[in-house]
């Protein structure tokens, strides 16, 4: 082979990549701009959360107040997390479609706001009744001291349900308009908690509880402030007469099921860790908190940057090969970034654990054990990063069935992974098993969206479309 020909062959993949970038330059530029903006805002939010954790640790240490607060906050926050994820997945494509087709968006927004207010108050009442009864009967599973503290905090923290549902709604509307400042505003609640905890040295649980409630109120108000005057004057309507409700419910129900299935993987891990003896749950929890910082940064930045762009392309009839090429390219880029993050985090794992945890009762031996669990959890990063792009691509096409099936696949993969790996690796097997979840779901999305999509739009499909154009 001649040297010149070899050089040309070597350059062909680069030229092909350049051609793809030029063909979809506006979409790539919008995704990159959104991703960098959201990543910067998420970093500020994570920094605020770190400041809050330092303030709480300084004031309370490992006291019972923190245990009771964390337990109750986690229980109340679970439905809010499901609601926020599902609402964003369904509402953003719907809002983009209505805006493009000049649909009755104002009427739907008013009715959705009314529904969220009623649902938030009803959910708060139901949650208070259930939790208050459990605490009174001593059936919460907590020691008496913690149950007493959690019961005292319940009237305040229960307010997070209606406030959080409204906050998620406003955040989804801002995301649909590609106004990523909602991500930056998420730093308000942790800063509010940290400030009140430090301002009230003898406040006990009250500082934590009311700092959380105040932060939630300020967060909601800050999201409402950037809206235009017309939006602020739109009153909620207690009706379901908008024609968009059928479209909304179609995606909402199946997404709730999928999100509930995916959340089962956390519960599964807790049961397996509980059977490994004292310290296993704690080691897994410490490692997962560090992983959550990395995964949260990727998930928020990628999903909030790509979903509006994909939804707009769908609304403007720019789907098909063009949008699939954009999704394929960014999935590859994020997979490569995930590999880099995995290698860097593997090298820095002991340092990260030591920086965050090694003080007081947490010694050097604990650092080594948690760092090992963390390293076993890192292989999930490239699969998780790239799958976020493909999930956004599927949601923009309203292919909610694929998301539900992927959740089912991930849940089965988690059970199988734990069953195979935990007997051999112990708690490290639980961490490594999470890689199987995102590897299986990522490969499923790649086959369903990229491989089958290209096959369905092959030469036969192209000839059919060309013939249709000639007939018209």
mmCIF file of C-alpha atoms in Angstrom, residues 44-275:
data_model
loop_
_atom_site.group_PDB
_atom_site.id
_atom_site.type_symbol
_atom_site.label_atom_id
_atom_site.label_comp_id
_atom_site.label_asym_id
_atom_site.label_seq_id
_atom_site.Cartn_x
_atom_site.Cartn_y
_atom_site.Cartn_z
ATOM 1 C CA UNK A 44 -22.328 25.331 41.976
ATOM 2 C CA UNK A 45 -25.212 23.282 43.367
ATOM 3 C CA UNK A 46 -22.906 20.463 44.463
ATOM 4 C CA UNK A 47 -20.598 23.006 46.099
ATOM 5 C CA UNK A 48 -23.575 24.433 48.001
ATOM 6 C CA UNK A 49 -24.525 20.911 49.101
ATOM 7 C CA UNK A 50 -20.977 20.304 50.324
ATOM 8 C CA UNK A 51 -21.110 23.530 52.354
ATOM 9 C CA UNK A 52 -24.412 22.415 53.870
ATOM 10 C CA UNK A 53 -23.007 18.988 54.777
ATOM 11 C CA UNK A 54 -19.998 20.622 56.444
ATOM 12 C CA UNK A 55 -22.273 22.903 58.467
ATOM 13 C CA UNK A 56 -24.515 20.023 59.567
ATOM 14 C CA UNK A 57 -21.515 17.850 60.456
ATOM 15 C CA UNK A 58 -19.944 20.708 62.423
ATOM 16 C CA UNK A 59 -23.119 21.421 64.388
ATOM 17 C CA UNK A 60 -24.548 17.914 64.903
ATOM 18 C CA UNK A 61 -21.771 15.408 64.210
ATOM 19 C CA UNK A 62 -23.251 11.909 64.242
ATOM 20 C CA UNK A 63 -26.084 12.900 66.563
ATOM 21 C CA UNK A 64 -29.529 11.333 66.599
ATOM 22 C CA UNK A 65 -31.020 14.503 65.123
ATOM 23 C CA UNK A 66 -29.234 13.904 61.830
ATOM 24 C CA UNK A 67 -30.340 10.263 61.681
ATOM 25 C CA UNK A 68 -33.992 11.160 62.313
ATOM 26 C CA UNK A 69 -33.912 14.055 59.856
ATOM 27 C CA UNK A 70 -32.211 11.992 57.135
ATOM 28 C CA UNK A 71 -34.655 9.114 57.543
ATOM 29 C CA UNK A 72 -37.720 11.331 57.277
ATOM 30 C CA UNK A 73 -36.287 13.461 54.485
ATOM 31 C CA UNK A 74 -35.483 10.339 52.440
ATOM 32 C CA UNK A 75 -38.973 8.887 52.887
ATOM 33 C CA UNK A 76 -40.697 12.137 51.942
ATOM 34 C CA UNK A 77 -38.246 12.816 49.122
ATOM 35 C CA UNK A 78 -38.820 9.478 47.368
ATOM 36 C CA UNK A 79 -42.204 10.375 45.765
ATOM 37 C CA UNK A 80 -40.848 13.821 44.914
ATOM 38 C CA UNK A 81 -37.914 12.253 43.063
ATOM 39 C CA UNK A 82 -40.216 9.987 41.064
ATOM 40 C CA UNK A 83 -42.580 12.896 40.324
ATOM 41 C CA UNK A 84 -39.778 15.192 39.170
ATOM 42 C CA UNK A 85 -38.205 12.610 36.857
ATOM 43 C CA UNK A 86 -41.488 11.530 35.289
ATOM 44 C CA UNK A 87 -42.822 15.077 34.903
ATOM 45 C CA UNK A 88 -39.670 16.249 33.143
ATOM 46 C CA UNK A 89 -39.670 13.256 30.800
ATOM 47 C CA UNK A 90 -43.301 13.751 29.758
ATOM 48 C CA UNK A 91 -43.832 17.501 30.003
ATOM 49 C CA UNK A 92 -40.800 18.798 28.093
ATOM 50 C CA UNK A 93 -41.614 17.057 24.761
ATOM 51 C CA UNK A 94 -45.298 17.975 25.179
ATOM 52 C CA UNK A 95 -44.538 21.660 25.788
ATOM 53 C CA UNK A 96 -42.210 21.834 22.784
ATOM 54 C CA UNK A 97 -44.805 20.181 20.552
ATOM 55 C CA UNK A 98 -47.590 22.523 21.699
ATOM 56 C CA UNK A 99 -45.405 25.580 21.205
ATOM 57 C CA UNK A 100 -44.484 24.479 17.691
ATOM 58 C CA UNK A 101 -48.054 23.582 16.688
ATOM 59 C CA UNK A 102 -49.613 26.668 18.290
ATOM 60 C CA UNK A 103 -51.585 24.483 20.678
ATOM 61 C CA UNK A 104 -53.559 25.699 23.681
ATOM 62 C CA UNK A 105 -50.600 25.688 26.046
ATOM 63 C CA UNK A 106 -51.993 28.350 28.418
ATOM 64 C CA UNK A 107 -55.127 26.372 29.207
ATOM 65 C CA UNK A 108 -53.196 23.169 29.803
ATOM 66 C CA UNK A 109 -50.704 24.968 32.056
ATOM 67 C CA UNK A 110 -53.487 26.402 34.222
ATOM 68 C CA UNK A 111 -55.194 23.043 34.570
ATOM 69 C CA UNK A 112 -51.944 21.229 35.304
ATOM 70 C CA UNK A 113 -51.096 23.802 37.972
ATOM 71 C CA UNK A 114 -54.485 23.269 39.612
ATOM 72 C CA UNK A 115 -54.047 19.502 39.528
ATOM 73 C CA UNK A 116 -50.556 19.711 41.073
ATOM 74 C CA UNK A 117 -51.779 21.934 43.927
ATOM 75 C CA UNK A 118 -54.619 19.542 44.780
ATOM 76 C CA UNK A 119 -52.424 16.445 44.381
ATOM 77 C CA UNK A 120 -49.652 17.957 46.520
ATOM 78 C CA UNK A 121 -52.025 18.787 49.376
ATOM 79 C CA UNK A 122 -53.690 15.368 49.155
ATOM 80 C CA UNK A 123 -50.341 13.564 49.133
ATOM 81 C CA UNK A 124 -49.149 15.600 52.121
ATOM 82 C CA UNK A 125 -52.303 14.724 54.064
ATOM 83 C CA UNK A 126 -52.004 11.032 53.243
ATOM 84 C CA UNK A 127 -48.282 10.913 54.067
ATOM 85 C CA UNK A 128 -48.830 12.701 57.376
ATOM 86 C CA UNK A 129 -51.620 10.302 58.325
ATOM 87 C CA UNK A 130 -49.561 7.194 57.508
ATOM 88 C CA UNK A 131 -46.277 8.348 59.049
ATOM 89 C CA UNK A 132 -47.901 9.877 62.141
ATOM 90 C CA UNK A 133 -49.774 6.618 62.755
ATOM 91 C CA UNK A 134 -46.590 4.565 62.382
ATOM 92 C CA UNK A 135 -44.708 6.779 64.820
ATOM 93 C CA UNK A 136 -47.565 6.721 67.349
ATOM 94 C CA UNK A 137 -47.868 2.937 67.173
ATOM 95 C CA UNK A 138 -44.109 2.399 67.306
ATOM 96 C CA UNK A 139 -44.132 0.583 63.955
ATOM 97 C CA UNK A 140 -41.695 2.831 62.061
ATOM 98 C CA UNK A 141 -38.749 0.468 62.555
ATOM 99 C CA UNK A 142 -36.773 3.228 64.307
ATOM 100 C CA UNK A 143 -35.450 3.142 67.879
ATOM 101 C CA UNK A 144 -37.746 5.046 70.300
ATOM 102 C CA UNK A 145 -35.449 8.089 70.497
ATOM 103 C CA UNK A 146 -35.209 8.449 66.707
ATOM 104 C CA UNK A 147 -38.925 7.812 66.248
ATOM 105 C CA UNK A 148 -39.695 10.598 68.735
ATOM 106 C CA UNK A 149 -37.407 13.053 66.919
ATOM 107 C CA UNK A 150 -38.783 12.101 63.493
ATOM 108 C CA UNK A 151 -42.353 12.465 64.745
ATOM 109 C CA UNK A 152 -41.558 15.961 66.012
ATOM 110 C CA UNK A 153 -40.070 16.913 62.627
ATOM 111 C CA UNK A 154 -42.973 15.463 60.619
ATOM 112 C CA UNK A 155 -45.336 18.507 60.674
ATOM 113 C CA UNK A 156 -42.637 20.708 59.166
ATOM 114 C CA UNK A 157 -41.065 18.351 56.656
ATOM 115 C CA UNK A 158 -44.463 17.190 55.342
ATOM 116 C CA UNK A 159 -44.773 20.645 53.757
ATOM 117 C CA UNK A 160 -42.038 19.600 51.317
ATOM 118 C CA UNK A 161 -44.549 17.479 49.380
ATOM 119 C CA UNK A 162 -46.779 20.267 48.001
ATOM 120 C CA UNK A 163 -43.845 22.670 47.768
ATOM 121 C CA UNK A 164 -41.663 20.099 46.006
ATOM 122 C CA UNK A 165 -44.353 19.132 43.497
ATOM 123 C CA UNK A 166 -44.879 22.773 42.536
ATOM 124 C CA UNK A 167 -41.120 23.322 42.326
ATOM 125 C CA UNK A 168 -40.712 20.337 39.989
ATOM 126 C CA UNK A 169 -43.502 21.690 37.774
ATOM 127 C CA UNK A 170 -41.944 25.150 37.463
ATOM 128 C CA UNK A 171 -38.529 23.617 36.843
ATOM 129 C CA UNK A 172 -39.918 21.431 34.041
ATOM 130 C CA UNK A 173 -41.529 24.450 32.338
ATOM 131 C CA UNK A 174 -38.231 26.349 32.464
ATOM 132 C CA UNK A 175 -36.367 23.346 31.077
ATOM 133 C CA UNK A 176 -38.864 23.084 28.212
ATOM 134 C CA UNK A 177 -38.014 26.708 27.370
ATOM 135 C CA UNK A 178 -34.257 25.863 27.540
ATOM 136 C CA UNK A 179 -33.795 28.231 30.488
ATOM 137 C CA UNK A 180 -31.170 26.308 32.419
ATOM 138 C CA UNK A 181 -31.064 28.790 35.285
ATOM 139 C CA UNK A 182 -33.406 26.398 37.123
ATOM 140 C CA UNK A 183 -30.363 24.181 37.683
ATOM 141 C CA UNK A 184 -28.441 27.038 39.288
ATOM 142 C CA UNK A 185 -31.375 27.840 41.567
ATOM 143 C CA UNK A 186 -31.154 24.353 43.078
ATOM 144 C CA UNK A 187 -28.332 25.645 45.276
ATOM 145 C CA UNK A 188 -30.842 27.701 47.312
ATOM 146 C CA UNK A 189 -32.211 24.928 49.595
ATOM 147 C CA UNK A 190 -28.817 23.618 50.823
ATOM 148 C CA UNK A 191 -27.534 27.143 51.397
ATOM 149 C CA UNK A 192 -30.675 27.970 53.366
ATOM 150 C CA UNK A 193 -30.222 24.871 55.543
ATOM 151 C CA UNK A 194 -26.548 25.606 56.158
ATOM 152 C CA UNK A 195 -27.214 29.247 57.015
ATOM 153 C CA UNK A 196 -29.976 28.495 59.531
ATOM 154 C CA UNK A 197 -28.031 25.651 61.148
ATOM 155 C CA UNK A 198 -25.061 27.941 61.729
ATOM 156 C CA UNK A 199 -27.244 30.880 62.829
ATOM 157 C CA UNK A 200 -29.088 28.841 65.485
ATOM 158 C CA UNK A 201 -26.441 26.934 67.470
ATOM 159 C CA UNK A 202 -28.993 25.667 69.988
ATOM 160 C CA UNK A 203 -31.821 25.144 67.528
ATOM 161 C CA UNK A 204 -31.781 21.363 67.641
ATOM 162 C CA UNK A 205 -33.988 19.701 65.043
ATOM 163 C CA UNK A 206 -35.847 22.955 64.407
ATOM 164 C CA UNK A 207 -32.888 24.485 62.566
ATOM 165 C CA UNK A 208 -32.691 21.509 60.193
ATOM 166 C CA UNK A 209 -36.443 21.246 59.633
ATOM 167 C CA UNK A 210 -37.307 24.878 59.126
ATOM 168 C CA UNK A 211 -34.102 25.560 57.221
ATOM 169 C CA UNK A 212 -35.272 22.869 54.786
ATOM 170 C CA UNK A 213 -38.797 24.287 54.550
ATOM 171 C CA UNK A 214 -37.518 27.845 54.108
ATOM 172 C CA UNK A 215 -35.131 26.691 51.395
ATOM 173 C CA UNK A 216 -37.972 24.941 49.558
ATOM 174 C CA UNK A 217 -40.143 28.070 49.695
ATOM 175 C CA UNK A 218 -37.319 30.294 48.467
ATOM 176 C CA UNK A 219 -36.528 27.819 45.693
ATOM 177 C CA UNK A 220 -40.133 27.864 44.460
ATOM 178 C CA UNK A 221 -40.303 31.667 44.559
ATOM 179 C CA UNK A 222 -37.010 31.966 42.704
ATOM 180 C CA UNK A 223 -38.351 29.726 39.923
ATOM 181 C CA UNK A 224 -41.524 31.776 39.617
ATOM 182 C CA UNK A 225 -39.692 35.122 39.470
ATOM 183 C CA UNK A 226 -38.102 34.707 35.985
ATOM 184 C CA UNK A 227 -41.496 33.923 34.416
ATOM 185 C CA UNK A 228 -43.159 36.622 32.420
ATOM 186 C CA UNK A 229 -46.001 38.760 33.692
ATOM 187 C CA UNK A 230 -48.532 36.772 31.713
ATOM 188 C CA UNK A 231 -47.420 33.551 33.376
ATOM 189 C CA UNK A 232 -47.562 35.062 36.851
ATOM 190 C CA UNK A 233 -51.129 36.219 36.323
ATOM 191 C CA UNK A 234 -52.357 32.834 35.087
ATOM 192 C CA UNK A 235 -54.493 31.322 37.830
ATOM 193 C CA UNK A 236 -54.791 27.579 38.421
ATOM 194 C CA UNK A 237 -57.915 25.888 37.107
ATOM 195 C CA UNK A 238 -59.557 22.888 38.722
ATOM 196 C CA UNK A 239 -60.513 21.168 35.480
ATOM 197 C CA UNK A 240 -59.252 18.536 33.051
ATOM 198 C CA UNK A 241 -60.858 19.839 29.877
ATOM 199 C CA UNK A 242 -57.732 20.514 27.823
ATOM 200 C CA UNK A 243 -57.342 18.128 24.850
ATOM 201 C CA UNK A 244 -53.682 17.662 25.856
ATOM 202 C CA UNK A 245 -54.525 15.569 28.891
ATOM 203 C CA UNK A 246 -54.886 12.340 26.932
ATOM 204 C CA UNK A 247 -51.424 12.901 25.466
ATOM 205 C CA UNK A 248 -50.037 13.670 28.932
ATOM 206 C CA UNK A 249 -51.555 10.659 30.698
ATOM 207 C CA UNK A 250 -50.426 8.316 27.958
ATOM 208 C CA UNK A 251 -46.791 8.935 28.829
ATOM 209 C CA UNK A 252 -47.210 9.675 32.537
ATOM 210 C CA UNK A 253 -48.577 6.310 33.617
ATOM 211 C CA UNK A 254 -45.983 4.144 31.930
ATOM 212 C CA UNK A 255 -43.144 6.424 33.053
ATOM 213 C CA UNK A 256 -44.254 6.137 36.688
ATOM 214 C CA UNK A 257 -44.089 2.357 36.334
ATOM 215 C CA UNK A 258 -40.627 2.496 34.802
ATOM 216 C CA UNK A 259 -39.293 4.887 37.416
ATOM 217 C CA UNK A 260 -40.693 2.723 40.205
ATOM 218 C CA UNK A 261 -38.970 -0.338 38.726
ATOM 219 C CA UNK A 262 -35.612 1.422 38.498
ATOM 220 C CA UNK A 263 -35.914 2.624 42.084
ATOM 221 C CA UNK A 264 -36.243 -1.000 43.188
ATOM 222 C CA UNK A 265 -32.543 -1.531 42.463
ATOM 223 C CA UNK A 266 -31.642 0.595 45.498
ATOM 224 C CA UNK A 267 -33.956 -1.454 47.713
ATOM 225 C CA UNK A 268 -32.501 -4.688 46.326
ATOM 226 C CA UNK A 269 -28.986 -3.519 47.191
ATOM 227 C CA UNK A 270 -30.011 -2.740 50.765
ATOM 228 C CA UNK A 271 -31.383 -6.250 51.302
ATOM 229 C CA UNK A 272 -28.237 -7.879 49.911
ATOM 230 C CA UNK A 273 -25.960 -5.601 51.951
ATOM 231 C CA UNK A 274 -27.944 -6.302 55.123
ATOM 232 C CA UNK A 275 -27.112 -9.985 54.766
#
